[in-house]
Short mmCIF file of N, CA, C and O in Angstrom, two decimals:
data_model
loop_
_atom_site.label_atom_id
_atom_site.label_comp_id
_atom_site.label_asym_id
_atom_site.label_seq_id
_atom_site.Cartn_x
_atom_site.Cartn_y
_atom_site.Cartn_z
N UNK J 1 83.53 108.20 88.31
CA UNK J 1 83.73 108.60 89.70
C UNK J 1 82.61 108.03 90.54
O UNK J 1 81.46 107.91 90.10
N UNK J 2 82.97 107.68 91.75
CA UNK J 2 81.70 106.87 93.00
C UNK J 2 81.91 107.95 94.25
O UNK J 2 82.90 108.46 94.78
N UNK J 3 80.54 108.03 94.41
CA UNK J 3 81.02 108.52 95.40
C UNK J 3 80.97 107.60 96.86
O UNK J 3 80.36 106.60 96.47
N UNK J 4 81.15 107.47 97.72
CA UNK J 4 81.47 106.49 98.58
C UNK J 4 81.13 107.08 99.87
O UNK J 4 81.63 108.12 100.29
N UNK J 5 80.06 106.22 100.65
CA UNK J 5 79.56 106.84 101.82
C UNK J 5 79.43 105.89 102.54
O UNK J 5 78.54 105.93 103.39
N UNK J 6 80.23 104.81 102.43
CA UNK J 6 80.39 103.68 103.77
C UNK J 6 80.87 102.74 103.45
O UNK J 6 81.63 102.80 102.48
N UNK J 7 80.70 101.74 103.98
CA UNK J 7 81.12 100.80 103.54
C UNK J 7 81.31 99.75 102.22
O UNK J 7 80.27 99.11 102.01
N UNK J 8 82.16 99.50 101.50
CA UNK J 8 82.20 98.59 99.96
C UNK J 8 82.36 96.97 100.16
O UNK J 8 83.29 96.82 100.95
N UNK J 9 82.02 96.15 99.91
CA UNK J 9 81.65 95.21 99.63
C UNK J 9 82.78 94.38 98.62
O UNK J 9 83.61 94.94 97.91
N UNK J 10 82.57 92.70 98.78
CA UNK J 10 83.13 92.11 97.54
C UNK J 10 82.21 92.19 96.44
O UNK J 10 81.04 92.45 96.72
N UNK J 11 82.48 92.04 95.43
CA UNK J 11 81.90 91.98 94.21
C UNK J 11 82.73 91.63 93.09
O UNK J 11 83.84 91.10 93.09
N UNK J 12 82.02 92.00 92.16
CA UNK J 12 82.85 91.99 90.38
C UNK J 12 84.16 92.79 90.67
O UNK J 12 85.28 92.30 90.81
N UNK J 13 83.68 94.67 90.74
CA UNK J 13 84.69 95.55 91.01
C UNK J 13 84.89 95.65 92.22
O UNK J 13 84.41 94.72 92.88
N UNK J 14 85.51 96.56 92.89
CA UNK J 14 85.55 96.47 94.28
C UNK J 14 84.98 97.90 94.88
O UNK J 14 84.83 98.04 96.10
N UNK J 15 84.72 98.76 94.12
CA UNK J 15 83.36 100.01 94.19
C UNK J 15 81.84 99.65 93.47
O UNK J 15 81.10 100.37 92.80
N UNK J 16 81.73 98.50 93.82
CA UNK J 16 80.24 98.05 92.87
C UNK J 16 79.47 98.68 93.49
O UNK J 16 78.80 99.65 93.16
N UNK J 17 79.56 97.96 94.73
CA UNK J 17 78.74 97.80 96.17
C UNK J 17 78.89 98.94 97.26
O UNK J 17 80.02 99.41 97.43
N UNK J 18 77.91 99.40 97.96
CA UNK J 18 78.58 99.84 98.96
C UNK J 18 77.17 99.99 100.46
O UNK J 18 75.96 99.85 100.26
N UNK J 19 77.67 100.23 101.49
CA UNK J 19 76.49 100.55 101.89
C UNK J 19 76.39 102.06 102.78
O UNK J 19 77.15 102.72 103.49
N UNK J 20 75.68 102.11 102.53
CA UNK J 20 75.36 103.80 103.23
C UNK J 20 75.35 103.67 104.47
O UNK J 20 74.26 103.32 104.91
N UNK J 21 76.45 103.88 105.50
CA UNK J 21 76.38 104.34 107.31
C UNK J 21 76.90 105.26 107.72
O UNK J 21 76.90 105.49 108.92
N UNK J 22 77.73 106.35 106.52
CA UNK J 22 78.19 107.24 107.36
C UNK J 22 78.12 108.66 106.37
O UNK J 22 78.23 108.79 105.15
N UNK J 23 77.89 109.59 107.39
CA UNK J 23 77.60 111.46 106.29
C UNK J 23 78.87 111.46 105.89
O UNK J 23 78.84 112.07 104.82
N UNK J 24 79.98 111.13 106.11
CA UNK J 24 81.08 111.62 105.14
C UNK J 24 81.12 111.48 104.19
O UNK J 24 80.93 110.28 104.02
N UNK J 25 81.33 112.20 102.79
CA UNK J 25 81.29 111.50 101.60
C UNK J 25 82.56 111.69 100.37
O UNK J 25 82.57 112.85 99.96
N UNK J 26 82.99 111.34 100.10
CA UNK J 26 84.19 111.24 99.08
C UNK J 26 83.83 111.27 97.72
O UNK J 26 82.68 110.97 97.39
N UNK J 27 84.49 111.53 97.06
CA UNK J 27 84.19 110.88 95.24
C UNK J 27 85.95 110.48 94.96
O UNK J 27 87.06 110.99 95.13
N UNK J 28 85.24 109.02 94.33
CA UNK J 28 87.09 108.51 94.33
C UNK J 28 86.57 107.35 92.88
O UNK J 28 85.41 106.96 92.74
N UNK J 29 87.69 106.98 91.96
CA UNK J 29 87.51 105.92 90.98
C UNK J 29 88.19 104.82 91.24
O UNK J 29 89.28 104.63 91.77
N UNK J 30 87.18 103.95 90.68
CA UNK J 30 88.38 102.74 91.29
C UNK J 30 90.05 102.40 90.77
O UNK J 30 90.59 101.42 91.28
N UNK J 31 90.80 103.21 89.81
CA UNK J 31 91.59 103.35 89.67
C UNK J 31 92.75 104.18 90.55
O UNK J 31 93.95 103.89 90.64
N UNK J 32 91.94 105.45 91.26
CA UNK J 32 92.74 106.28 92.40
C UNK J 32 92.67 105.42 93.56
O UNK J 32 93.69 105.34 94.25
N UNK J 33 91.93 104.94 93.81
CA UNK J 33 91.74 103.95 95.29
C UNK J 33 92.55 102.82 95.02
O UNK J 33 93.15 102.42 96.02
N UNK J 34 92.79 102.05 93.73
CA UNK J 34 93.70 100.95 93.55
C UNK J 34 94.92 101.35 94.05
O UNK J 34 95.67 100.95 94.94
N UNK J 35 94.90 102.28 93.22
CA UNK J 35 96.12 103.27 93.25
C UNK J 35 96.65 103.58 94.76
O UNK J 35 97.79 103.27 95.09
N UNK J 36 95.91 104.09 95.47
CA UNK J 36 96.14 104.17 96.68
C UNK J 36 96.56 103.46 97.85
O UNK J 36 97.39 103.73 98.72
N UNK J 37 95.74 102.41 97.66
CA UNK J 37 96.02 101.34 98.18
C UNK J 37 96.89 100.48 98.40
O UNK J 37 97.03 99.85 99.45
N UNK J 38 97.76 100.34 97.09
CA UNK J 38 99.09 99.62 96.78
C UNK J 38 100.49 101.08 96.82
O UNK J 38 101.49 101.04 96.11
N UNK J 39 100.29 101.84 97.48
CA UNK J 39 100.91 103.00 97.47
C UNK J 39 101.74 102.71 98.95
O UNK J 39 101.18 102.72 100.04
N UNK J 40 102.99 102.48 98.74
CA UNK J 40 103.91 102.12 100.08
C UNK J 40 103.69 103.61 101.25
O UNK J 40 104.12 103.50 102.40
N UNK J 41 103.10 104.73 100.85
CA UNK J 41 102.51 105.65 101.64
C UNK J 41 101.94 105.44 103.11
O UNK J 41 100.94 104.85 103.53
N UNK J 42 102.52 105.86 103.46
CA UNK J 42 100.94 105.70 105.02
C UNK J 42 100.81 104.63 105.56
O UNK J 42 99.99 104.53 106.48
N UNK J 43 101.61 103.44 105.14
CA UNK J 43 100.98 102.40 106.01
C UNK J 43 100.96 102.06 107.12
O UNK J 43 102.02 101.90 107.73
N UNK J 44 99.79 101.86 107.70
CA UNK J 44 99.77 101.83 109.11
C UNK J 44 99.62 100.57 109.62
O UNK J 44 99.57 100.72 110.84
N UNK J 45 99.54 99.66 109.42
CA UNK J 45 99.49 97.97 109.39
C UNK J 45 99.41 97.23 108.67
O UNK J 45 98.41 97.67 108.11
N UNK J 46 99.66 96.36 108.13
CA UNK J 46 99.46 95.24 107.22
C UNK J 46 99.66 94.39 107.84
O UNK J 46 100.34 94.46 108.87
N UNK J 47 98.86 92.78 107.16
CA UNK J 47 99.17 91.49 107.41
C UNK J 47 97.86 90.85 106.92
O UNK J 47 96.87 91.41 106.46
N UNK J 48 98.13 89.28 107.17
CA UNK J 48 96.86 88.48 106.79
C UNK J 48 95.91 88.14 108.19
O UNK J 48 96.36 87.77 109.28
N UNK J 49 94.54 88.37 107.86
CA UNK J 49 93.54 88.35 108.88
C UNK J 49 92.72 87.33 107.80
O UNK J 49 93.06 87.12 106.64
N UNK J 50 91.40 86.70 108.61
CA UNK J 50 90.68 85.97 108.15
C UNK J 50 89.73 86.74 108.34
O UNK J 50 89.87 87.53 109.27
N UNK J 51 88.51 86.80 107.59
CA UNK J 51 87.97 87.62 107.32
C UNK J 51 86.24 86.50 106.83
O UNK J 51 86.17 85.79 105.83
N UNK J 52 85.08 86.68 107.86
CA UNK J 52 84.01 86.22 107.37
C UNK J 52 83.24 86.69 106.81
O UNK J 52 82.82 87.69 107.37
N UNK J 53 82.48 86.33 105.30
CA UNK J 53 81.53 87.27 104.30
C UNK J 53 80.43 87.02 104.85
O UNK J 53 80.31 86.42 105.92
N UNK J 54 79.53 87.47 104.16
CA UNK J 54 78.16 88.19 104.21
C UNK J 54 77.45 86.41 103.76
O UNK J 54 77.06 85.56 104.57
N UNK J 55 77.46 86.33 102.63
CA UNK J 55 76.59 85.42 102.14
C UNK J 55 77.44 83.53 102.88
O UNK J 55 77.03 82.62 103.61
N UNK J 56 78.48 83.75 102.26
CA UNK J 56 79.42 82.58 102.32
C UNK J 56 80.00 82.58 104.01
O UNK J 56 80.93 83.39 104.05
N UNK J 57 79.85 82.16 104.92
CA UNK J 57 80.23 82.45 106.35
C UNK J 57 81.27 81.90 106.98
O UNK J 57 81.53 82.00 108.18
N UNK J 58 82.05 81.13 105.92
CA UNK J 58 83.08 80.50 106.29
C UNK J 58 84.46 81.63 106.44
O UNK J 58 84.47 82.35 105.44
N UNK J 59 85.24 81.87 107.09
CA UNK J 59 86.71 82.67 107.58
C UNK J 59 87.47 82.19 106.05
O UNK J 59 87.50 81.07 105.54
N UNK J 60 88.01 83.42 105.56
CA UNK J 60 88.95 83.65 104.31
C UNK J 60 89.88 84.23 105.18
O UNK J 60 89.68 84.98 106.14
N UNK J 61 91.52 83.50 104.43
CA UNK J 61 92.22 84.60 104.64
C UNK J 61 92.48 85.68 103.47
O UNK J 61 92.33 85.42 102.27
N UNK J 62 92.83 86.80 103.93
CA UNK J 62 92.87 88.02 103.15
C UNK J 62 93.98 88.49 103.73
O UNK J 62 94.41 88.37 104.87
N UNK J 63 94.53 89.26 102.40
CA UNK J 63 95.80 90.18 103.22
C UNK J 63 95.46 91.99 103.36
O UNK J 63 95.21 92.69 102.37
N UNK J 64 95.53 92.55 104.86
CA UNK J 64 94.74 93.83 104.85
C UNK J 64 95.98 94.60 105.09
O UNK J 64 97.16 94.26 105.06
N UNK J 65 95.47 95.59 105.28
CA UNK J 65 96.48 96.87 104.79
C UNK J 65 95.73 98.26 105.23
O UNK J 65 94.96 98.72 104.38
N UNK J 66 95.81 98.69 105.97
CA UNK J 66 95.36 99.51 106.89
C UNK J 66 96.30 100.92 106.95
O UNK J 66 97.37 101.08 107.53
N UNK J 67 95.42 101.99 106.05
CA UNK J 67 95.82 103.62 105.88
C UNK J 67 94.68 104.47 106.66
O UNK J 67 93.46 104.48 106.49
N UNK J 68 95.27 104.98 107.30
CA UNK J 68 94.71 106.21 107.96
C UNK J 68 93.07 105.52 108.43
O UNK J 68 93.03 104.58 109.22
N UNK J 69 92.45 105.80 108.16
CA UNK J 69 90.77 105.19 107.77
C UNK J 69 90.34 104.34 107.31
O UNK J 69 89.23 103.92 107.64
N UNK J 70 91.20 103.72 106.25
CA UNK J 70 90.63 102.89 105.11
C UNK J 70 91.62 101.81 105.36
O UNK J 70 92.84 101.97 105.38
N UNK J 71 90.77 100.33 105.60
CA UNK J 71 91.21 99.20 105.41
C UNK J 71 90.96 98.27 104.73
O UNK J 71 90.31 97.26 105.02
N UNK J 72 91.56 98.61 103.58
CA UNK J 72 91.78 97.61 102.26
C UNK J 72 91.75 95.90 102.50
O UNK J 72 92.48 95.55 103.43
N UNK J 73 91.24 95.12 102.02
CA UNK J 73 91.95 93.63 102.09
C UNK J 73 91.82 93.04 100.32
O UNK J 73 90.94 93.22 99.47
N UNK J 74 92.90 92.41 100.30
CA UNK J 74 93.07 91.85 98.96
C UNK J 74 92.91 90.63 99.17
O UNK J 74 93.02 90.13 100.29
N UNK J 75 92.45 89.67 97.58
CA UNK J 75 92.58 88.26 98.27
C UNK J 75 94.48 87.27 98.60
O UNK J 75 94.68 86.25 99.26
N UNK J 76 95.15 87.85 98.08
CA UNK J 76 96.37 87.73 98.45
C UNK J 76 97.20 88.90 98.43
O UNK J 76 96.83 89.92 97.84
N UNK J 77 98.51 88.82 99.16
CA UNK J 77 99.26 89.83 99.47
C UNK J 77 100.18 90.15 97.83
O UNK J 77 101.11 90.96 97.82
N UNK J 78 99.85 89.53 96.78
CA UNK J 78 100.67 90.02 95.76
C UNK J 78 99.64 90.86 94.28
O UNK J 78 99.86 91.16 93.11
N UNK J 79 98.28 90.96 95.41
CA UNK J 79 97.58 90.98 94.35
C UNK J 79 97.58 93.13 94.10
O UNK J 79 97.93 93.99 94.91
N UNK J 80 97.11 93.25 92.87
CA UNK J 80 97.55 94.83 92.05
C UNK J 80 96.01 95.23 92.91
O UNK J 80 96.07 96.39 93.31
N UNK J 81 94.83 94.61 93.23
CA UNK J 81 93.64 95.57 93.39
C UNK J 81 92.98 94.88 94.19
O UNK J 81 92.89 93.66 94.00
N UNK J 82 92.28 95.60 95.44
CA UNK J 82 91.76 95.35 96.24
C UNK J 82 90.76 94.59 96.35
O UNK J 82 90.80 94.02 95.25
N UNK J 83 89.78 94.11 96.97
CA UNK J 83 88.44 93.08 96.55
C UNK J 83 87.46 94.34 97.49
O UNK J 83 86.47 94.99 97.14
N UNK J 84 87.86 94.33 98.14
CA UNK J 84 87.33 95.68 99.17
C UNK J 84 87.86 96.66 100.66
O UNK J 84 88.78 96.67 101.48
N UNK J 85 86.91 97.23 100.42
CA UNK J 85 88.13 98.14 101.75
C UNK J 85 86.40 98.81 102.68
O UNK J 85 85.24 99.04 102.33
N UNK J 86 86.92 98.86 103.52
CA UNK J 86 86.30 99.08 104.65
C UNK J 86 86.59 100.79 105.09
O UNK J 86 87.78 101.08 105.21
N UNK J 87 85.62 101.88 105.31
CA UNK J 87 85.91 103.04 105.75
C UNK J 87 85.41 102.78 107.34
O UNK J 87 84.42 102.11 107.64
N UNK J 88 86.18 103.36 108.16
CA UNK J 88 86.46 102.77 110.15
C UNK J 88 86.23 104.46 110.05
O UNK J 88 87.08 105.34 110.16
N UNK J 89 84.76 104.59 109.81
CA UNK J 89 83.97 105.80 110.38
C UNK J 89 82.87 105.36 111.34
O UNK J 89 82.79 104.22 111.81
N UNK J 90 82.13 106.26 111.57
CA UNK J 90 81.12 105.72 112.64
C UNK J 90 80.80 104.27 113.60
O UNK J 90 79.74 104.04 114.18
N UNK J 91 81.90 103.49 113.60
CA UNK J 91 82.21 101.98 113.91
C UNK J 91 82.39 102.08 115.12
O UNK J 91 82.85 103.03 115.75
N UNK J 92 81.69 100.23 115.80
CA UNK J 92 82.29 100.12 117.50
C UNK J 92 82.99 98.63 116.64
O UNK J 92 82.73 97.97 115.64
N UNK J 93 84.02 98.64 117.76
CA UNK J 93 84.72 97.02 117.74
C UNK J 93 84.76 96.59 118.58
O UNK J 93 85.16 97.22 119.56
N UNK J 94 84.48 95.67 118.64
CA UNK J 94 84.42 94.67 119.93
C UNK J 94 85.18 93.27 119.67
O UNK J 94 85.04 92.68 118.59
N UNK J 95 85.93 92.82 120.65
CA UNK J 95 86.14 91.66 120.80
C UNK J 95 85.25 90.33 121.01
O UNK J 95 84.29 90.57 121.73
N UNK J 96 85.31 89.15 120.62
CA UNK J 96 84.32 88.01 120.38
C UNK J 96 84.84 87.55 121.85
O UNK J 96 86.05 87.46 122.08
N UNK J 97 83.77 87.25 122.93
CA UNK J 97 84.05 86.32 124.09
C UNK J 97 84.75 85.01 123.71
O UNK J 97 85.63 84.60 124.46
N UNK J 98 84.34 84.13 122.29
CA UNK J 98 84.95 83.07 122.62
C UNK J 98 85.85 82.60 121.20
O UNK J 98 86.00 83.46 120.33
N UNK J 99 86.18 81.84 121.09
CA UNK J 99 87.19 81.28 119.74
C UNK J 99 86.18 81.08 118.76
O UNK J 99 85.17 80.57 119.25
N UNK J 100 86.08 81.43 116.95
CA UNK J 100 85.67 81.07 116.56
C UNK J 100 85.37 79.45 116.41
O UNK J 100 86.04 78.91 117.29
N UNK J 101 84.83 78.71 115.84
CA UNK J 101 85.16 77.40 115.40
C UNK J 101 85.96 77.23 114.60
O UNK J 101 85.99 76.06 114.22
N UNK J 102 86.94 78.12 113.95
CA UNK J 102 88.06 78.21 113.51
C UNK J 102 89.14 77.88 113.99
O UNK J 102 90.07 77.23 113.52
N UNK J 103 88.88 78.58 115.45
CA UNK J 103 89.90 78.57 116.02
C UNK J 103 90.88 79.81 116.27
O UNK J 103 92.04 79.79 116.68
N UNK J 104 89.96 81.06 115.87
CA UNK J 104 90.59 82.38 115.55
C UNK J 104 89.77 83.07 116.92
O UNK J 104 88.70 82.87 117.49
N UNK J 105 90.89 83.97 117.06
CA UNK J 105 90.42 85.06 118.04
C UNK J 105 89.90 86.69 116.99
O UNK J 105 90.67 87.33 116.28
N UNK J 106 88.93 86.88 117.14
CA UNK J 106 88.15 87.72 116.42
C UNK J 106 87.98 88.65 116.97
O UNK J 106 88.16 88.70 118.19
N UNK J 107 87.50 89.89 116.11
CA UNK J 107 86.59 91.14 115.90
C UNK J 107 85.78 90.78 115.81
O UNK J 107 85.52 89.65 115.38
N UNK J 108 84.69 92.04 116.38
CA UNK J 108 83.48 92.52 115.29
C UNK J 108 83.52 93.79 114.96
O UNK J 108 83.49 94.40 116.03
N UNK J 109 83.57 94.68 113.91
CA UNK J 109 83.03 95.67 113.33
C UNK J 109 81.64 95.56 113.62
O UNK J 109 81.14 94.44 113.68
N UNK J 110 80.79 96.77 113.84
CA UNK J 110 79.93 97.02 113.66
C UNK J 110 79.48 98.92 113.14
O UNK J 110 79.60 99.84 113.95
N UNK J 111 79.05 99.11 111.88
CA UNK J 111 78.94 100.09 111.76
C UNK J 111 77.62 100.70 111.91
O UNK J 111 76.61 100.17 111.45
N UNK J 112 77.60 101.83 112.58
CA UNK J 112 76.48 102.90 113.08
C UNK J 112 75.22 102.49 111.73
O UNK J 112 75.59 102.54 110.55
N UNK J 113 74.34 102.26 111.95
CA UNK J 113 73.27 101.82 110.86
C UNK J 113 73.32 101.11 109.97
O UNK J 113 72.49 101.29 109.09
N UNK J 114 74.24 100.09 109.82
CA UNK J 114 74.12 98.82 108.81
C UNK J 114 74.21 97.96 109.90
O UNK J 114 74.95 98.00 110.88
N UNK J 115 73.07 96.91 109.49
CA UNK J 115 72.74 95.78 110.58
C UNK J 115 73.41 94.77 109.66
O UNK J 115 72.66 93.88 109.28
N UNK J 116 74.80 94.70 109.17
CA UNK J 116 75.50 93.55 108.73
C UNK J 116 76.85 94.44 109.93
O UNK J 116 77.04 95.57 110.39
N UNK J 117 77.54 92.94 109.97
CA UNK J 117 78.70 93.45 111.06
C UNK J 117 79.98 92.09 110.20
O UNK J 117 79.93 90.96 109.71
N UNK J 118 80.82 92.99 110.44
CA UNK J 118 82.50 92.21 109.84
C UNK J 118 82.63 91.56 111.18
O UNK J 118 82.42 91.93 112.33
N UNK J 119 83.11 90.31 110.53
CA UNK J 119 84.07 89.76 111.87
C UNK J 119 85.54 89.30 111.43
O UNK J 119 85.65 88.48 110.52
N UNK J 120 86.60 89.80 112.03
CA UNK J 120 88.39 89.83 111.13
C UNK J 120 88.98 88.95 112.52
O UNK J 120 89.00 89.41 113.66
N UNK J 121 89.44 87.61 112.10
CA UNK J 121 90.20 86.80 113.00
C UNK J 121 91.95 86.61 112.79
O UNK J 121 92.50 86.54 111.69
N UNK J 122 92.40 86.56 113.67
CA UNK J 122 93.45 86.06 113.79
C UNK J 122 93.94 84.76 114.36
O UNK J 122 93.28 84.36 115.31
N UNK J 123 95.17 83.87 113.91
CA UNK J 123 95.36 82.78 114.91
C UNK J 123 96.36 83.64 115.97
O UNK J 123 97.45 83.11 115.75
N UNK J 124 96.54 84.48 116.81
CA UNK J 124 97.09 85.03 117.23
C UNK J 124 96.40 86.03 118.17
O UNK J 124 96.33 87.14 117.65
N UNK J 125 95.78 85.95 119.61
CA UNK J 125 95.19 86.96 120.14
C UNK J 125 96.18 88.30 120.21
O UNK J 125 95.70 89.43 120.07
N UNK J 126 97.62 88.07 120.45
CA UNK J 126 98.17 89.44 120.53
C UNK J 126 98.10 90.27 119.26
O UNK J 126 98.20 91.49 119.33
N UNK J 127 97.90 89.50 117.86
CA UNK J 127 98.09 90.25 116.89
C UNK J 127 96.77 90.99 116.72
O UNK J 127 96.77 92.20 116.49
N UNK J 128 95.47 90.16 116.86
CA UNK J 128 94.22 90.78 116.73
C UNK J 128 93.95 91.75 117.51
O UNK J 128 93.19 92.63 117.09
N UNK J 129 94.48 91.84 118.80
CA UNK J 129 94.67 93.07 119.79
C UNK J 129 95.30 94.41 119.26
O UNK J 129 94.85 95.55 119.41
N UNK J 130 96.96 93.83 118.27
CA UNK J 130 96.84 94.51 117.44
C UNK J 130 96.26 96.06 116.56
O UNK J 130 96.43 97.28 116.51
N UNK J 131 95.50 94.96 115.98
CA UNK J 131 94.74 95.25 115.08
C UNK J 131 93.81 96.11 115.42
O UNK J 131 93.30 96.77 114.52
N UNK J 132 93.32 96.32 117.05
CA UNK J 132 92.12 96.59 117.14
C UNK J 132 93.04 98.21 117.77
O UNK J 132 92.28 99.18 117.77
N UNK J 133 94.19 98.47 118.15
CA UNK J 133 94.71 99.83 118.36
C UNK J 133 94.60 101.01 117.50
O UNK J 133 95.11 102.07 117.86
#
């Protein structure tokens, strides 16, 4: 069991990592959260967003999947387990003034005390607008 108090990360598993920004706290395994995740339950959006990492800064696409709080992204839409999921607690989002060099109209996540921030693009400003409801 993990207990989970912010944000998770890519890694090996997809509960390796996590980082501490928010008092809520859960205890979940990565088998119930797989589980969950791929659960036709609740879904409140899906689709593919591009998605820039931490170390590697180049835009991936990922396919996300968005329940209640928790937004999962896999590296493809057929895949059984998540790479990571994102808890949309203590968070501002903001829109990017200009086009990535991608060519994507973007987010930023930013969560309340982690000075790393997500940025999730779309080729599509209406869809990333979307996204951000």
């Amino acid at each position: 069991t993990w207990e989970v108090v912010g944000v998770m990360a890519e890694s090996g598993s997809f509960l390796s990592r996590f980082a501490s920004v928010s008092s809520a706290k859960m205890h979940i395994n990565d088998r119930q959260l797989a589980h969950f995740a791929r659960s036709t339950q609740r879904v409140d959006k899906q689709g593919y967003l591009y998605k820039k990492g931490f170390v590697n800064t180049a835009f991936k696409r990922r396919w996300f999947v968005l329940k209640g709080n928790l937004l999962f992204y896999f590296k493809d839409e057929a895949d059984k387990e998540p790479i990571g999921v994102l808890i949309l607690e203590k968070i501002c989002v903001n829109t990017c003034n200009r086009l990535s060099d991608d060519d994507l109209y973007c987010i930023n996540l930013q969560f309340d005390g982690d000075p790393r921030a997500y940025e999730l693009g779309s080729q599509s400003e209406d869809e990333i607008m979307e996204w951000m409801q």
